[in-house]
Tab-separated table of C-alpha atoms in Angstrom:
chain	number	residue	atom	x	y	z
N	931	UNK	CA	-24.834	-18.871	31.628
N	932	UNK	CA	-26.824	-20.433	29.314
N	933	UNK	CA	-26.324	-19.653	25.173
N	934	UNK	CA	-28.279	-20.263	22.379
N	935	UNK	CA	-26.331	-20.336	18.572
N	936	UNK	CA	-28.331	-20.268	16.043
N	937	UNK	CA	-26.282	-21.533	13.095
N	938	UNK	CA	-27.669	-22.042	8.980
N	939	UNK	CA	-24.560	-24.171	8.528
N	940	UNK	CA	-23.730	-27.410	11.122
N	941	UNK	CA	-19.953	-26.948	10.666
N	942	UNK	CA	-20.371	-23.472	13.051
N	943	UNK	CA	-20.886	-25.494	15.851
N	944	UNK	CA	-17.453	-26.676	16.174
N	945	UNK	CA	-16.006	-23.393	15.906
N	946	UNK	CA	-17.655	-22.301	18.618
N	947	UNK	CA	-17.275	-25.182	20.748
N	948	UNK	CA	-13.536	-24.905	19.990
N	949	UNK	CA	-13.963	-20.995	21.008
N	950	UNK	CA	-16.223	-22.218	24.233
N	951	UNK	CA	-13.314	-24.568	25.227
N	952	UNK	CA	-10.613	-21.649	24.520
N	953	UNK	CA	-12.373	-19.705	27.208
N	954	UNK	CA	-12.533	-22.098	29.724
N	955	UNK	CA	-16.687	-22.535	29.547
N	956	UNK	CA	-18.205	-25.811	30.371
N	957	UNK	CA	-19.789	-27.567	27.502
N	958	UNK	CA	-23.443	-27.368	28.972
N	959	UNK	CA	-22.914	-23.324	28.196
N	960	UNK	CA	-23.909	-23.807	24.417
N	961	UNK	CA	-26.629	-24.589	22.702
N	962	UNK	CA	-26.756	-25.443	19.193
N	963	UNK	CA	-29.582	-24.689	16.794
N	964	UNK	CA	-28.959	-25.576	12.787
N	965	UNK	CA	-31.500	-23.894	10.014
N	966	UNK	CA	-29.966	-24.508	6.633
N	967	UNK	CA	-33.258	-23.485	5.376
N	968	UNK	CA	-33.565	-20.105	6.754
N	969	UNK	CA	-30.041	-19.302	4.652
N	970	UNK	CA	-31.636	-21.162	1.359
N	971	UNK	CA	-34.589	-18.769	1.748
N	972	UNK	CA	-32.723	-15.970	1.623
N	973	UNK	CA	-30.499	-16.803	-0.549
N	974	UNK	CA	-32.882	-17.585	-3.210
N	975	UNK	CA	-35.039	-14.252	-2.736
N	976	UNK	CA	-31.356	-11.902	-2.700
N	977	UNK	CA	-31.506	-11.344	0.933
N	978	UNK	CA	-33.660	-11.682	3.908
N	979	UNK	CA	-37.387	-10.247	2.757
N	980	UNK	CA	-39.792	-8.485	5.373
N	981	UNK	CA	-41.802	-11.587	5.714
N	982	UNK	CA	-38.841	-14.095	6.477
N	983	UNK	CA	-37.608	-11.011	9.322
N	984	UNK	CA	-40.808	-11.677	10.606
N	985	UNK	CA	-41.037	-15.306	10.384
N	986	UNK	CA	-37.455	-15.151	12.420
N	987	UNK	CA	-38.224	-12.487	14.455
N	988	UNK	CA	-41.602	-14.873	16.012
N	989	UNK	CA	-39.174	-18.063	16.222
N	990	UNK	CA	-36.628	-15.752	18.005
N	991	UNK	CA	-39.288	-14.835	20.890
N	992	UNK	CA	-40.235	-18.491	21.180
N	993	UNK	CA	-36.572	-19.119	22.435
N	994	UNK	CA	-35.938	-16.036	24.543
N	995	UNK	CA	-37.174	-17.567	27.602
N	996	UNK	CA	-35.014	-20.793	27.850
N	997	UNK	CA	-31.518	-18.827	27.495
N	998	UNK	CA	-29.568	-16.589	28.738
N	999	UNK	CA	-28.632	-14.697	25.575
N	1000	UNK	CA	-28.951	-16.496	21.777
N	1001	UNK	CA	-26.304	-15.308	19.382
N	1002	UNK	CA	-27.204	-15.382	15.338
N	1003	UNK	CA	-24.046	-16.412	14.116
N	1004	UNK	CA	-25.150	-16.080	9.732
N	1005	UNK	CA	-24.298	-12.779	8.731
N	1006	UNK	CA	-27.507	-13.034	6.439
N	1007	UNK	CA	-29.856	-13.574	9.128
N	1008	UNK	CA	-27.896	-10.737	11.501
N	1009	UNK	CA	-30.052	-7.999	11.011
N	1010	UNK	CA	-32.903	-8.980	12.821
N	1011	UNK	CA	-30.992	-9.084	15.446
N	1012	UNK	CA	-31.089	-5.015	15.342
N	1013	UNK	CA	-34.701	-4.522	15.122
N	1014	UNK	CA	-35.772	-7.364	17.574
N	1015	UNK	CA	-37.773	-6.117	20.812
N	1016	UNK	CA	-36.734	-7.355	23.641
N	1017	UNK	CA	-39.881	-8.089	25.894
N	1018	UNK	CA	-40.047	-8.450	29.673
N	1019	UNK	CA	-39.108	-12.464	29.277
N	1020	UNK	CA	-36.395	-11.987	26.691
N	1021	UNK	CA	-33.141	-12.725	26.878
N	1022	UNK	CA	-31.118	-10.591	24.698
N	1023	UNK	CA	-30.440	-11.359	20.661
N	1024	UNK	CA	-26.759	-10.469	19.135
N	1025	UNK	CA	-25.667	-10.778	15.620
N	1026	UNK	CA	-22.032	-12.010	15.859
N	1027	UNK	CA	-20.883	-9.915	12.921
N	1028	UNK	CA	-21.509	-6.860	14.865
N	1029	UNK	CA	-19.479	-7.925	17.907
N	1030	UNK	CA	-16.518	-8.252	15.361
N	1031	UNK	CA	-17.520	-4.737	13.976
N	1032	UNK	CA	-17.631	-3.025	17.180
N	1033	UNK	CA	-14.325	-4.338	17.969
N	1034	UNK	CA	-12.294	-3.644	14.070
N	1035	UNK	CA	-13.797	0.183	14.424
N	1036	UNK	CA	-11.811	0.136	17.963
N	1037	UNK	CA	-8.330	-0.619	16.003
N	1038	UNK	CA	-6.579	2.117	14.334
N	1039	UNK	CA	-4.905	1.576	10.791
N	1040	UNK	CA	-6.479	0.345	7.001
N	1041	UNK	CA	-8.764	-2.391	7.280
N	1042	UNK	CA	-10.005	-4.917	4.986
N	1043	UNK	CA	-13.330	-7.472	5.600
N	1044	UNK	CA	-13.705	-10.131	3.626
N	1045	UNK	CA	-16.947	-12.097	2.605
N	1046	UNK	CA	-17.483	-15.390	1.433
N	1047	UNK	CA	-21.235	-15.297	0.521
N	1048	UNK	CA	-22.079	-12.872	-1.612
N	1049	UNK	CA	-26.286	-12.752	0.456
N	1050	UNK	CA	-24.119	-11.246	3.303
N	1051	UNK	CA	-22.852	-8.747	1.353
N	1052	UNK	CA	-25.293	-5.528	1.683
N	1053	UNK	CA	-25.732	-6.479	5.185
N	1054	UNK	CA	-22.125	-6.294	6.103
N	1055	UNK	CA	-21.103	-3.175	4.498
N	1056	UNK	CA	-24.359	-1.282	6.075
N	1057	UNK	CA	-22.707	-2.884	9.449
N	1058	UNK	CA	-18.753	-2.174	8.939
N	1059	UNK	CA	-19.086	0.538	6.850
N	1060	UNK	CA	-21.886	3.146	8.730
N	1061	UNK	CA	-22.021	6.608	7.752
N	1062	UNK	CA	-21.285	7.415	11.292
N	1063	UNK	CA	-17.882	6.387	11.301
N	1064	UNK	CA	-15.141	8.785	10.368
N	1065	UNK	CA	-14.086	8.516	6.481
N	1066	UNK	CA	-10.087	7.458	7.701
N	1067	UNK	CA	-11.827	4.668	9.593
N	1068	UNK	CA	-13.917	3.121	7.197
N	1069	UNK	CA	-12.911	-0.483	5.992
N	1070	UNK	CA	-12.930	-2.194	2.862
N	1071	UNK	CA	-14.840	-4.618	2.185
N	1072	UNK	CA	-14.775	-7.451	-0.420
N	1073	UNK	CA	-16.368	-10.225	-1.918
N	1074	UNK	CA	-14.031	-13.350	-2.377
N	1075	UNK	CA	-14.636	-15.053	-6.172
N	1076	UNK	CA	-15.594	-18.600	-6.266
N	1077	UNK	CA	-15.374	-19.609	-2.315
N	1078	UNK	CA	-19.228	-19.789	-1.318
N	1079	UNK	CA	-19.109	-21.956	-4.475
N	1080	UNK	CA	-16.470	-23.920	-2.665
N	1081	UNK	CA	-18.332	-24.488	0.861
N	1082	UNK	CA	-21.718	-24.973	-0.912
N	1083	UNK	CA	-19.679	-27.727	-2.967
N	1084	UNK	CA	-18.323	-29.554	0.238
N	1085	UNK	CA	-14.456	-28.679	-0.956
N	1086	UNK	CA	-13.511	-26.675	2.669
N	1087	UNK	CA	-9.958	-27.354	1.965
N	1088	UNK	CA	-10.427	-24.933	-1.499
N	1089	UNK	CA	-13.058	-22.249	0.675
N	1090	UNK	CA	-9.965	-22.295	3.089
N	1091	UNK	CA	-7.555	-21.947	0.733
N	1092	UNK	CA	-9.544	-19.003	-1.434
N	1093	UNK	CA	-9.780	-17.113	1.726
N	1094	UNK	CA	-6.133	-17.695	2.814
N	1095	UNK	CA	-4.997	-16.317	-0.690
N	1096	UNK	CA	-7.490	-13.552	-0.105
N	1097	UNK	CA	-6.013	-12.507	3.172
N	1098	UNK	CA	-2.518	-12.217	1.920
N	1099	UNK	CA	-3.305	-10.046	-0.972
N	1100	UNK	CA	-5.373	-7.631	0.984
N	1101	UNK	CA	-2.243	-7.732	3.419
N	1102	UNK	CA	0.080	-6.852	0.839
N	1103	UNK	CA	-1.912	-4.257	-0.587
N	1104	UNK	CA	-1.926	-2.231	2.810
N	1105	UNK	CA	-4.405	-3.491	5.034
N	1106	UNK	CA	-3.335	-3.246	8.735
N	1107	UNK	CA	-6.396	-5.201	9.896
N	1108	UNK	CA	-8.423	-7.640	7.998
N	1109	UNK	CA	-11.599	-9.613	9.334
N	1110	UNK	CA	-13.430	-12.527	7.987
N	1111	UNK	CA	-16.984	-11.595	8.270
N	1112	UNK	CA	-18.539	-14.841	8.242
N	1113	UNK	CA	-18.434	-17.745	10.644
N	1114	UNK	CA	-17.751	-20.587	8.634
N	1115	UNK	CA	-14.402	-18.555	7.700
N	1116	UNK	CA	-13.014	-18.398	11.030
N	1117	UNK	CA	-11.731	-22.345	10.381
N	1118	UNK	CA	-9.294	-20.863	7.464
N	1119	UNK	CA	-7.049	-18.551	10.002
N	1120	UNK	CA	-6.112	-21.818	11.461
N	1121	UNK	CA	-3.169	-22.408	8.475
N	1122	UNK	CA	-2.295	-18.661	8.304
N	1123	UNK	CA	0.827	-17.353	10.160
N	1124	UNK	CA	-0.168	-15.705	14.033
N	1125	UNK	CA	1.521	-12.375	12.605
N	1126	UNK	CA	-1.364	-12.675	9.382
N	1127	UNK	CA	-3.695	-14.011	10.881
N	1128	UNK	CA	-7.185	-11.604	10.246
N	1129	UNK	CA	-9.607	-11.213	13.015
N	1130	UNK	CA	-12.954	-14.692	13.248
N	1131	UNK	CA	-15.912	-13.940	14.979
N	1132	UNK	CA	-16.253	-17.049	17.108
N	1133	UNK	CA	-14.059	-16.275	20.852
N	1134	UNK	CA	-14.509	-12.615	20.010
N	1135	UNK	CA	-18.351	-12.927	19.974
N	1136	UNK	CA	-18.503	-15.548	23.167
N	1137	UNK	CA	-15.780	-13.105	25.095
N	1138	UNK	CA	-18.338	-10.091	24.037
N	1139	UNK	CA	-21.554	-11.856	24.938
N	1140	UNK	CA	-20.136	-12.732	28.605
């Protein structure tokens, strides 16, 4: 099996290689693809307009035929995953975020998801929070102060620490389950406890997609 990540920030790649590894898959499984750019752009307009969907949604098909399944990994960029139509030569597209969804509305108890970037924030509550899902099942979700500051900045060992900090609170004030919505956050469970430590995207999403 051949997969395609498309990443907006390079330091995703060894998260998922470290996930790959975890899993036993051999390091010709993974394909990298880095587009800082396509993040900027949204960033800069307050989320992903029609005409950068579209503009995504065309580069997308170009792929489609050389892999086996391409995984969006930015939370931002996700939800063109949703409305892409798979043709006869397509491999299938899947947002990463929504793996980790699927799987926290499978878990019983209060649930917290934490953001980094506030651009991912609309995106993520319409994904954890749908108006399908039973009111004693819907999760919290909240916007961590100051840490997409932190990882734009270069200073991972503050993002890390911001998102630790933000993990033990929520855990303190009741939540059962907490999830770290983005990525690039999945490096910061590393230095919490194994009893604390909130649900990453990376092996969940690679376990899903196989």
């Amino acid at each position: 099996m051949t997969i395609a990540c498309l990443h907006t920030a390079a330091s995703n790649i060894a998260l998922f290689d470290d996930a790959a590894h975890a899993l036993g898959l051999p390091v010709t499984a993974l394909s990298h693809i880095v587009m800082p750019h396509l993040l900027a752009e949204a960033e800069s307009s307050g989320g992903m307009t029609t005409h950068q969907q579209q503009r995504l949604d065309q580069f997308l098909h170009t792929l489609t035929p050389w892999f086996d399944a391409i995984l969006i990994t930015c939370s931002t960029l996700g939800p063109v995953a949703d409305s892409f139509v798979v043709d006869e030569h397509d491999c299938p597209i899947y947002r990463t975020d929504r793996m980790l969804a699927d799987h926290l509305h499978q878990i019983a108890g209060p649930a917290l998801v934490l953001c980094a970037a506030e651009s991912t924030l609309a995106a993520t509550r319409a994904l954890f929070c749908p108006a399908s899902l039973p009111a004693d099942k819907q999760p919290q979700v909240a916007l961590i102060p100051d840490a997409w500051a932190a990882f734009k900045a270069g200073d991972h060992q503050r993002y890390h620490a911001l998102i630790a900090e933000a993990v033990a609170q929520g855990r303190e004030q009741g939540a059962q389950q907490v999830a770290l919505a983005q990525v690039s956050m999945a490096a910061a469970a590393k230095s919490i406890s194994a009893e604390s430590r909130p649900l990453t995207i990376p092996q969940l999403a690679l376990k899903a997609v196989i």
